[in-house]
C-alpha positions as a Markdown table, in Angstrom:
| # | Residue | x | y | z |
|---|---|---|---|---|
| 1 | Unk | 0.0 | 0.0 | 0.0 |
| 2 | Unk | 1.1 | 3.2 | -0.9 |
| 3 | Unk | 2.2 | 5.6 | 2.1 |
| 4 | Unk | 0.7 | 8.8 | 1.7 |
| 5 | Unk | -2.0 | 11.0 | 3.0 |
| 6 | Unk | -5.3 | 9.6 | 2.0 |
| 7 | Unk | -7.0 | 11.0 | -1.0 |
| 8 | Unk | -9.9 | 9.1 | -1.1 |
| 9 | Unk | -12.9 | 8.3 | 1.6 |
| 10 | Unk | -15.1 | 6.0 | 1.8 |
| 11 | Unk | -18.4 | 6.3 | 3.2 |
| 12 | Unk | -20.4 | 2.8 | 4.1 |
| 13 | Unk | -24.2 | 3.5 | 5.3 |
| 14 | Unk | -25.3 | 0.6 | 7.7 |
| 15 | Unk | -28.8 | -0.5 | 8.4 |
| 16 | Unk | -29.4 | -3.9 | 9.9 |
| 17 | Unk | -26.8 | -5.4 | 7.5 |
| 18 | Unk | -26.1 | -9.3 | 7.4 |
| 19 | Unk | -23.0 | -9.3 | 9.9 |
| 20 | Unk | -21.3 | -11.3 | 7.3 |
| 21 | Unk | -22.0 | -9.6 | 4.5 |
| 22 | Unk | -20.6 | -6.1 | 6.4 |
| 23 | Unk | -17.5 | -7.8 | 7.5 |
| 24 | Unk | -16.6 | -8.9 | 3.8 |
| 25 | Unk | -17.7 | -5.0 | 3.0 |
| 26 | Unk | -15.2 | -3.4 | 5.4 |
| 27 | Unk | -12.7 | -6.1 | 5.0 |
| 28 | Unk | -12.6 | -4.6 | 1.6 |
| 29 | Unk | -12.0 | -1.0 | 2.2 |
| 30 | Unk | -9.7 | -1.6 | 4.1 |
| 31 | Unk | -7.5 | -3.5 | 1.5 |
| 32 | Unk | -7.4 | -0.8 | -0.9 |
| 33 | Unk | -4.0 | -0.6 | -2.2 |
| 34 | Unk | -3.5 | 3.4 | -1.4 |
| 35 | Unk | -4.4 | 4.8 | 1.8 |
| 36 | Unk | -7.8 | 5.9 | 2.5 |
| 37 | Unk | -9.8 | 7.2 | 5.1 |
| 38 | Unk | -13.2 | 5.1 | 5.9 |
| 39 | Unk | -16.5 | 5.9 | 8.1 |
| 40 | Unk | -19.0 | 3.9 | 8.5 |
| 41 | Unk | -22.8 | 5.3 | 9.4 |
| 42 | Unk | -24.8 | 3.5 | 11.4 |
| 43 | Unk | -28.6 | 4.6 | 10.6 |
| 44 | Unk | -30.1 | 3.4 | 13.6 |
| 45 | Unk | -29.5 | -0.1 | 13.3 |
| 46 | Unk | -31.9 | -2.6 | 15.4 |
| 47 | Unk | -30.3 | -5.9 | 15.1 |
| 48 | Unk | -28.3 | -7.6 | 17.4 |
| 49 | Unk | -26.0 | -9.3 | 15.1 |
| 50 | Unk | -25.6 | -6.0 | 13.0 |
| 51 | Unk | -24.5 | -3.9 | 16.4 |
| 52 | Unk | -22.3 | -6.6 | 17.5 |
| 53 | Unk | -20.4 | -6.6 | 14.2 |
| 54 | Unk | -20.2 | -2.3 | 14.5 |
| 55 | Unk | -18.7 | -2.7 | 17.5 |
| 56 | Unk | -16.1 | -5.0 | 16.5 |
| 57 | Unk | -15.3 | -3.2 | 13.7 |
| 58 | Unk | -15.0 | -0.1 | 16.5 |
| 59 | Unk | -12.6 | -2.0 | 18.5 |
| 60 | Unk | -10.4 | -2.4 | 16.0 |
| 61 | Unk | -10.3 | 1.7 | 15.0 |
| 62 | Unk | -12.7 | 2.0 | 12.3 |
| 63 | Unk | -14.9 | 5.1 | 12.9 |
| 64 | Unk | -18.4 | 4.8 | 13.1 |
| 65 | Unk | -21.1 | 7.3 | 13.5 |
| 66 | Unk | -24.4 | 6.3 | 14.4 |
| 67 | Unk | -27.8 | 8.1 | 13.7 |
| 68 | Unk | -30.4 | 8.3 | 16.7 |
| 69 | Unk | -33.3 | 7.5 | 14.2 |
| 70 | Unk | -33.6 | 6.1 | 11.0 |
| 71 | Unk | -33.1 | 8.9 | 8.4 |
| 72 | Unk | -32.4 | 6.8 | 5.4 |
| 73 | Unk | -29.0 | 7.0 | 2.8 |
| 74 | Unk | -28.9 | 10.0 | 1.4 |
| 75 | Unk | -28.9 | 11.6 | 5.6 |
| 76 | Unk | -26.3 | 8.8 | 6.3 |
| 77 | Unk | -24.0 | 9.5 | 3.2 |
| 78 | Unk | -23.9 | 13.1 | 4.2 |
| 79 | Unk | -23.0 | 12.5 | 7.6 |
| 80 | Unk | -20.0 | 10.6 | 6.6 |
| 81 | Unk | -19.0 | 13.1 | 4.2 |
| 82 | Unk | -19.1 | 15.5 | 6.4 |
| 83 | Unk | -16.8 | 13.2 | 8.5 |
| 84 | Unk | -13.9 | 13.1 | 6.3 |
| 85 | Unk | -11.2 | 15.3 | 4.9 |
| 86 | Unk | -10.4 | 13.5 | 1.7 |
| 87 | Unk | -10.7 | 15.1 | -1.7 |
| 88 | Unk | -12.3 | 12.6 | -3.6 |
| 89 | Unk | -15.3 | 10.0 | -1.7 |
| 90 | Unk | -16.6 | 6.8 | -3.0 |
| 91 | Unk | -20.0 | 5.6 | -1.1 |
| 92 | Unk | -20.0 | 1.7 | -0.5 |
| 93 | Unk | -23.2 | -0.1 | -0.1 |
| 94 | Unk | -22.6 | -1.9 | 3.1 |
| 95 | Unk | -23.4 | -5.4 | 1.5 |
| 96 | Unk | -20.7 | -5.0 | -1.4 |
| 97 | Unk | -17.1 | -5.8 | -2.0 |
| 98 | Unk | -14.5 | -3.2 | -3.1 |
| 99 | Unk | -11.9 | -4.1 | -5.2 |
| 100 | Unk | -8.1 | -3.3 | -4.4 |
| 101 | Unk | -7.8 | -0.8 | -6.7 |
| 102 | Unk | -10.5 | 0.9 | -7.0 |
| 103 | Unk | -9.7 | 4.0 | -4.9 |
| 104 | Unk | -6.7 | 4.2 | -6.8 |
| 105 | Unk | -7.9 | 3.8 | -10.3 |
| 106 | Unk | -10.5 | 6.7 | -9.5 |
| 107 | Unk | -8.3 | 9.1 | -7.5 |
| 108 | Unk | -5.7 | 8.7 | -10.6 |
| 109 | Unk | -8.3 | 9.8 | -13.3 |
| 110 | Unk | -9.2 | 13.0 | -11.0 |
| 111 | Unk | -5.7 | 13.7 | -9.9 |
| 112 | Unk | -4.9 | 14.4 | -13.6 |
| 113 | Unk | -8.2 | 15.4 | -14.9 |
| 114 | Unk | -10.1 | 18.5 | -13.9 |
| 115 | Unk | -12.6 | 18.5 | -16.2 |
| 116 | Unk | -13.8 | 14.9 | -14.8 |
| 117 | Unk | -16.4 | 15.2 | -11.6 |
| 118 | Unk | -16.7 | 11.5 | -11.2 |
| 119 | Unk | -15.1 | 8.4 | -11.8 |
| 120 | Unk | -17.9 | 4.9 | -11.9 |
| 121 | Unk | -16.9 | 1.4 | -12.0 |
| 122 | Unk | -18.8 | -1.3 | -14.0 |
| 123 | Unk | -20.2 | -3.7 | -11.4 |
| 124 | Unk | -19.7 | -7.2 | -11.2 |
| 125 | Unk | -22.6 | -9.0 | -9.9 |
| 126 | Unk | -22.1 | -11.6 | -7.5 |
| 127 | Unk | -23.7 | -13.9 | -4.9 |
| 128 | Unk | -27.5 | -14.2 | -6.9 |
| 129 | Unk | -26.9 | -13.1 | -10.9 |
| 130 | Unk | -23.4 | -12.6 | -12.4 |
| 131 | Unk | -22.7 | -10.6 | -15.3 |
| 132 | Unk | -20.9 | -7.2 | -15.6 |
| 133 | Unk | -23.3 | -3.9 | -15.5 |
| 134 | Unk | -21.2 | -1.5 | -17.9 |
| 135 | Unk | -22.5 | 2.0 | -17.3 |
| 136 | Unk | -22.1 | 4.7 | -19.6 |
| 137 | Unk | -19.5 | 8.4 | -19.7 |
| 138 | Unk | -21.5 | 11.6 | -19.2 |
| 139 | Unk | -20.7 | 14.4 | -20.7 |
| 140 | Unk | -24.3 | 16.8 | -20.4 |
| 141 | Unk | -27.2 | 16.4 | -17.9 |
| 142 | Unk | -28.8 | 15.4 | -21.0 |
| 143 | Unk | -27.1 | 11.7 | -20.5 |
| 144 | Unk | -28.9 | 11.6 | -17.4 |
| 145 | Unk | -32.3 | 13.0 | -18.4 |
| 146 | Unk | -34.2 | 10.2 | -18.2 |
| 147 | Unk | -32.8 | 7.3 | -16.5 |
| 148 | Unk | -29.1 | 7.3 | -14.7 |
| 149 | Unk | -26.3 | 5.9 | -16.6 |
| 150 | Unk | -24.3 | 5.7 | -13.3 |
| 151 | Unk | -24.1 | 3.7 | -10.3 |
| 152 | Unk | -24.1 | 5.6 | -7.0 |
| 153 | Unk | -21.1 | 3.7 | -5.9 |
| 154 | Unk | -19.1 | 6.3 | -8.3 |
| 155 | Unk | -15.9 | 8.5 | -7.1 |
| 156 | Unk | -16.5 | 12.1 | -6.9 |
| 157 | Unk | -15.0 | 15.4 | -5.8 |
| 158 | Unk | -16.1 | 16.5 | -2.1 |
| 159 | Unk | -16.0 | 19.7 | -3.2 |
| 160 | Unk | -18.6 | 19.2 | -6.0 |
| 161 | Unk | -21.0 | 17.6 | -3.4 |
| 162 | Unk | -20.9 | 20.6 | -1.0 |
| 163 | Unk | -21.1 | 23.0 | -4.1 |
| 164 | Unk | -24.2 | 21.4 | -5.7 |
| 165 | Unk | -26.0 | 21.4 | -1.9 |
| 166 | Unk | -25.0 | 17.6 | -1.1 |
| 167 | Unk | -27.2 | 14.8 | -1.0 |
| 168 | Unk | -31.2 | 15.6 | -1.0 |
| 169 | Unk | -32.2 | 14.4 | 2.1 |
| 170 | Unk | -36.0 | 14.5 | 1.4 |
| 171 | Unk | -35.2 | 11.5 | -1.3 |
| 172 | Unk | -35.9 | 8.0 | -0.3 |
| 173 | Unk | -33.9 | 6.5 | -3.9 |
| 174 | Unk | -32.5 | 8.2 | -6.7 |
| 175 | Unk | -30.1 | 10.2 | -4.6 |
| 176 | Unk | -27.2 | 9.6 | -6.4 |
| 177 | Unk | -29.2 | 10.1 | -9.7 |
| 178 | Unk | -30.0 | 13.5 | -8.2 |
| 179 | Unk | -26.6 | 14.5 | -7.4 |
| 180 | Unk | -25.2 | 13.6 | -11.0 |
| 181 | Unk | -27.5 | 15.8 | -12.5 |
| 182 | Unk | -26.5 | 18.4 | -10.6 |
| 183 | Unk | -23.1 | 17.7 | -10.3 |
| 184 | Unk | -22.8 | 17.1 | -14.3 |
| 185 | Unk | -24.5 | 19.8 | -15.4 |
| 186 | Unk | -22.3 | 22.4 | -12.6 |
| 187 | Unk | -19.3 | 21.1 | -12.5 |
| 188 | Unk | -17.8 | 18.3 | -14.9 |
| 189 | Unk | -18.0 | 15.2 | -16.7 |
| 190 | Unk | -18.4 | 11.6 | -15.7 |
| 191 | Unk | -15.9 | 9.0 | -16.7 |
| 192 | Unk | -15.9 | 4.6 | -16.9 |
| 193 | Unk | -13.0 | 2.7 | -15.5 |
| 194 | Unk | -11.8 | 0.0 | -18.1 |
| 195 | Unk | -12.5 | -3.1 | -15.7 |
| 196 | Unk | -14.9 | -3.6 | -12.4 |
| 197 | Unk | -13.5 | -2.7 | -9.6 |
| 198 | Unk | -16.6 | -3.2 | -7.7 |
| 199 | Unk | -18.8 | -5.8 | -6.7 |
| 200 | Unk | -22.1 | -5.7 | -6.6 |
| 201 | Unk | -24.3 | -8.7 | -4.6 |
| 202 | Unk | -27.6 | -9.7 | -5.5 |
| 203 | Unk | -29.5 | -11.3 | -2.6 |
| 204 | Unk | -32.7 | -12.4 | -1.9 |
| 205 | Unk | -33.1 | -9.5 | 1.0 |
| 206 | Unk | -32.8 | -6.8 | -1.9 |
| 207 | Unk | -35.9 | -5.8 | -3.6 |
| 208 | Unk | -34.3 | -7.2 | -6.9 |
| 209 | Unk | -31.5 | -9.1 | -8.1 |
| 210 | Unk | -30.3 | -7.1 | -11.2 |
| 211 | Unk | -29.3 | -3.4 | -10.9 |
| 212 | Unk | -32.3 | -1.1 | -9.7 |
| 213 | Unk | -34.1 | -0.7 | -13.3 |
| 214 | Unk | -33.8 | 2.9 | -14.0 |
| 215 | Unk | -29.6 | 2.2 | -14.9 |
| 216 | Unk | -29.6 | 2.6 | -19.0 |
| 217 | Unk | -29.1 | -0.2 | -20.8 |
């Protein structure tokens, strides 16, 4: 791993996940191959077996906030943002595996690029279908006009996301859909790493097994 300050943080909502599936999650982030920061956001988890894995992950010096009440992702993202110090954050569904490089791969591309806002992985589906979901570069809010061509687990600037207002808090999905509109058509354009450097499981406990159905095709 390289040893430098970290230029990338990643932000992992939690609300009553599997114990094992959050373990292989943070297990993950932490194996990035740079240095990065990490915050996990506890949204008012209720099981057992989901508070007993937080506080593991606690003892061993991960950070994690937790909400009071349920307030749902978009709330939790923004608290962990608002947590870190890091250029450049990549949100992590708690129930998904990063790859080593992804961090790297992303803060790379933005490093060198000011015209790109954010950096998205294709996602390799795992655990229920397989298959790779390629999304799509944006270059104009148009792209995004009428379904989003981007998963929310993308790379982005901090600085974008405070500019453009943050997450919308009064969203209960779409959020990241909402802040690439704004993001894109403020700020800069969206770019595809060449390879998946994220996983993305389907499970029985999601309301689907593909993608959510308003990715483009």
């Amino acid at each position: 791993m390289e040893n430098s300050a970290p230029a990338v943080g990643l932000v992992v909502p939690v609300f009553n996940t599997s114990p094992g599936y959050l373990d292989q999650c943070v297990s993950s982030a932490l194996g990035q191959s740079v240095e990065i920061d990490l915050v996990l956001v506890d949204d008012a988890s209720t099981t057992p077996e989901t508070l007993e894995s937080l506080k593991g992950w606690i003892a061993r010096g991960v950070t994690v906030i937790t909400h009071p009440t349920n307030l749902g992702v978009a709330s939790a993202l923004n608290t962990g943002i608002r947590h870190l110090s890091t250029p450049y954050v990549l949100p992590v569904c708690s129930d998904d595996i990063v790859r080593p490089d992804y961090a790297r791969a992303a803060r790379d591309i933005l490093d060198a690029s000011p015209n790109v806002s954010i950096v998205a992985s294709p996602l390799e589906l795992f655990d229920g279908n397989t298959g790779i979901w390629q999304p799509r570069p944006v270059t104009s809010p148009r792209d995004l006009l009428y379904a989003t061509c981007l998963p929310g687990m993308s790379v982005f600037r901090r600085s974008d996301w405070d500019a453009v207002g943050r997450y919308h808090e009064g969203l209960r999905w779409g959020e990241d859909w909402d802040l690439w509109l704004r993001i894109v058509h403020d700020h800069g354009e969206a770019v595809v790493l060449g390879e998946p450097l994220y996983r993305w499981r389907s499970h029985p406990s999601q309301l689907s097994l593909d993608p959510p159905t308003w990715f483009c095709k």
